Structure formats: C-alpha cells, structure tokens
Amino acid sequence: MSKLSLEELASLDVLQAAYISALDGKAMKAWLDTFDDDPDASYICTARNDVECGLKVAMMLDDCRDRLIDRCTFIEDIWAGTFQDYRTRHFSQRVTAERREDGSVAMSSNFSVIFTPDDTGLPQQLATGTYEDIIRMDGGRCRFLSRTAVTDNSVLPRYLVFPL
C-alpha cells in the first residue's frame, strides 16, 4: 500500500461529504451515486461483535449494484409512508487511507449517527462504529466499490430503514 497526495485525500473527503449529505437529506439517488457502477459494488451494515466472532450476519446486505438500486426503490417507493420516519445526522472522521496494489483505495473512518424521529423530535444516538471502504479513484472522482459499516453496538435502538 502507498500513501495518497493531499489532493487525493481531499477527493476522499468530498466523497464522504456527498455520502453524508445524501443520507441526511434523504436523497437516495444521490446516495446511490456515491457508489461505483461496478456490478459488484456493495453496502453492508454489520455489528462488530459478529465480525469478531466470524459470523456472516448483516443488518443490511446490499452485496451488488442491483441491490443498492433495490434499496433506493424500496425506501422511496415501496416503503414510503409505512415506517416511522426519522432524520439522521452523520459525523465521520477519516482515520486511514492508502492506495492498494490494484489502484483502489482502502479507507477506514470512524462514524457516529444521531437520529431524530419525526413524531417525538427527541434526538438519540443510533450507532457508532467504523466504515471500512474500498474506493475507486478515477481522475479525481471517487466512488465506493464497497462500504461496510461496522457498528460498535450489536443492537440498535430502532429498526434501520436508511443506511448508516
């Protein structure tokens, strides 16, 4: 693995900001646009305890581009009006980022997500953890090949509709 330039690190930060802005704004098409068009692009949300025990269990398992598209369709069209809506506020901090031998970038970030249900207006901690990412950089543009959200908490205080 090799080091990245300041410009490349800034591009990773732009990708992270686009991801967060899309989720906090409930813009699922914009969220999808942060992922590469590769058929194997994926988003997985799992608990750290399950990872440490070698369990292949996930709270969300969008293991290909088509499932990422399905997630957007379900949230916007199929589940619309059927769940208790909530707003999120994501906070993240890039911890490591290194170029891999295949040219992609491996990045790890800490995250914290606060949620506020529309009916109560009382903010609560939803999850903390790490994002473990593989990112394709193409001429200054970055997109996720894979994003795995590994939560520190095994049980979340509510069901998940939106990705973390």
Short mmCIF file of N, CA and C in Angstrom, two decimals, residues 16 19 31 35 41-48 51 55 57-63 68 107-111 128-135 144-151 163-164:
data_model
loop_
_atom_site.label_atom_id
_atom_site.label_comp_id
_atom_site.label_asym_id
_atom_site.label_seq_id
_atom_site.Cartn_x
_atom_site.Cartn_y
_atom_site.Cartn_z
N GLN A 16 -16.95 11.37 1.01
CA GLN A 16 -17.56 11.17 2.33
C GLN A 16 -18.65 12.21 2.59
N TYR A 19 -21.78 11.42 0.54
CA TYR A 19 -22.49 10.28 1.14
C TYR A 19 -23.34 10.76 2.32
N TRP A 31 -27.33 9.17 -2.81
CA TRP A 31 -26.60 8.14 -2.06
C TRP A 31 -26.08 7.09 -3.03
N PHE A 35 -21.73 5.38 -5.09
CA PHE A 35 -21.21 4.04 -5.34
C PHE A 35 -20.85 3.88 -6.82
N ALA A 41 -20.41 -3.57 -6.74
CA ALA A 41 -20.43 -2.51 -5.72
C ALA A 41 -21.38 -2.92 -4.61
N SER A 42 -21.00 -2.63 -3.34
CA SER A 42 -21.80 -3.15 -2.23
C SER A 42 -21.83 -2.21 -1.03
N TYR A 43 -22.89 -2.39 -0.24
CA TYR A 43 -23.03 -1.73 1.06
C TYR A 43 -23.48 -2.80 2.05
N ILE A 44 -22.74 -2.93 3.14
CA ILE A 44 -23.07 -3.90 4.18
C ILE A 44 -23.03 -3.19 5.52
N CYS A 45 -24.00 -3.46 6.37
CA CYS A 45 -24.02 -2.94 7.74
C CYS A 45 -24.07 -4.14 8.66
N THR A 46 -23.09 -4.24 9.53
CA THR A 46 -22.99 -5.38 10.43
C THR A 46 -22.48 -4.92 11.80
N ALA A 47 -22.60 -5.77 12.79
CA ALA A 47 -22.14 -5.44 14.14
C ALA A 47 -20.71 -5.95 14.36
N ARG A 48 -19.92 -5.16 15.07
CA ARG A 48 -18.53 -5.53 15.35
C ARG A 48 -18.43 -6.90 16.03
N VAL A 51 -18.60 -9.58 13.48
CA VAL A 51 -17.37 -9.64 12.70
C VAL A 51 -16.28 -10.35 13.51
N LEU A 55 -18.96 -14.31 12.29
CA LEU A 55 -20.32 -14.56 11.81
C LEU A 55 -20.62 -13.69 10.60
N VAL A 57 -23.24 -12.21 9.39
CA VAL A 57 -24.58 -11.72 9.65
C VAL A 57 -24.57 -10.22 9.35
N ALA A 58 -25.66 -9.73 8.77
CA ALA A 58 -25.70 -8.30 8.45
C ALA A 58 -27.08 -7.74 8.78
N MET A 59 -27.10 -6.49 9.22
CA MET A 59 -28.36 -5.77 9.40
C MET A 59 -28.87 -5.29 8.04
N MET A 60 -27.94 -4.98 7.16
CA MET A 60 -28.24 -4.64 5.77
C MET A 60 -27.19 -5.32 4.92
N LEU A 61 -27.65 -5.97 3.85
CA LEU A 61 -26.73 -6.69 2.97
C LEU A 61 -27.09 -6.38 1.53
N ASP A 62 -26.49 -5.34 1.01
CA ASP A 62 -26.66 -4.97 -0.40
C ASP A 62 -25.36 -5.35 -1.09
N ASP A 63 -25.27 -6.62 -1.48
CA ASP A 63 -24.00 -7.18 -1.91
C ASP A 63 -23.72 -7.05 -3.41
N LEU A 68 -28.23 -2.34 -4.33
CA LEU A 68 -28.16 -0.93 -3.96
C LEU A 68 -29.33 -0.17 -4.60
N MET A 107 -9.94 2.71 2.80
CA MET A 107 -10.10 3.81 3.75
C MET A 107 -10.91 3.32 4.94
N SER A 108 -10.51 3.77 6.12
CA SER A 108 -11.24 3.48 7.34
C SER A 108 -11.60 4.81 8.01
N SER A 109 -12.86 4.90 8.46
CA SER A 109 -13.33 6.12 9.12
C SER A 109 -14.17 5.74 10.33
N ASN A 110 -14.08 6.55 11.37
CA ASN A 110 -15.00 6.40 12.50
C ASN A 110 -16.28 7.14 12.16
N PHE A 111 -17.43 6.65 12.67
CA PHE A 111 -18.68 7.37 12.46
C PHE A 111 -19.55 7.35 13.70
N THR A 128 -22.64 3.97 16.51
CA THR A 128 -21.25 4.40 16.33
C THR A 128 -20.50 3.22 15.76
N GLY A 129 -19.38 3.49 15.13
CA GLY A 129 -18.60 2.39 14.58
C GLY A 129 -17.58 2.89 13.59
N THR A 130 -17.25 2.00 12.64
CA THR A 130 -16.28 2.33 11.61
C THR A 130 -16.83 1.99 10.24
N TYR A 131 -16.46 2.80 9.27
CA TYR A 131 -16.69 2.48 7.87
C TYR A 131 -15.40 1.86 7.36
N GLU A 132 -15.50 0.71 6.73
CA GLU A 132 -14.36 0.06 6.08
C GLU A 132 -14.66 0.07 4.59
N ASP A 133 -13.89 0.87 3.84
CA ASP A 133 -14.22 1.14 2.45
C ASP A 133 -13.14 0.71 1.47
N ILE A 134 -13.60 0.34 0.28
CA ILE A 134 -12.73 0.21 -0.89
C ILE A 134 -13.30 1.20 -1.90
N ILE A 135 -12.43 2.08 -2.39
CA ILE A 135 -12.85 3.20 -3.22
C ILE A 135 -12.10 3.19 -4.54
N PHE A 144 -17.46 4.62 -4.09
CA PHE A 144 -17.30 3.40 -3.30
C PHE A 144 -17.46 2.16 -4.17
N LEU A 145 -16.49 1.25 -4.10
CA LEU A 145 -16.66 -0.09 -4.62
C LEU A 145 -17.35 -0.94 -3.55
N SER A 146 -16.96 -0.69 -2.31
CA SER A 146 -17.65 -1.34 -1.19
C SER A 146 -17.56 -0.44 0.03
N ARG A 147 -18.64 -0.43 0.79
CA ARG A 147 -18.66 0.27 2.07
C ARG A 147 -19.28 -0.69 3.07
N THR A 148 -18.54 -0.96 4.14
CA THR A 148 -19.05 -1.78 5.22
C THR A 148 -19.09 -0.93 6.48
N ALA A 149 -20.30 -0.76 7.01
CA ALA A 149 -20.49 -0.03 8.26
C ALA A 149 -20.48 -1.08 9.37
N VAL A 150 -19.49 -1.01 10.24
CA VAL A 150 -19.36 -1.96 11.34
C VAL A 150 -19.72 -1.22 12.62
N THR A 151 -20.89 -1.55 13.18
CA THR A 151 -21.38 -0.84 14.35
C THR A 151 -20.74 -1.38 15.63
N PRO A 163 -29.57 3.51 5.20
CA PRO A 163 -28.21 3.03 5.53
C PRO A 163 -27.56 3.97 6.55
N LEU A 164 -26.56 3.45 7.25
CA LEU A 164 -25.80 4.29 8.19
C LEU A 164 -24.73 5.06 7.44
#
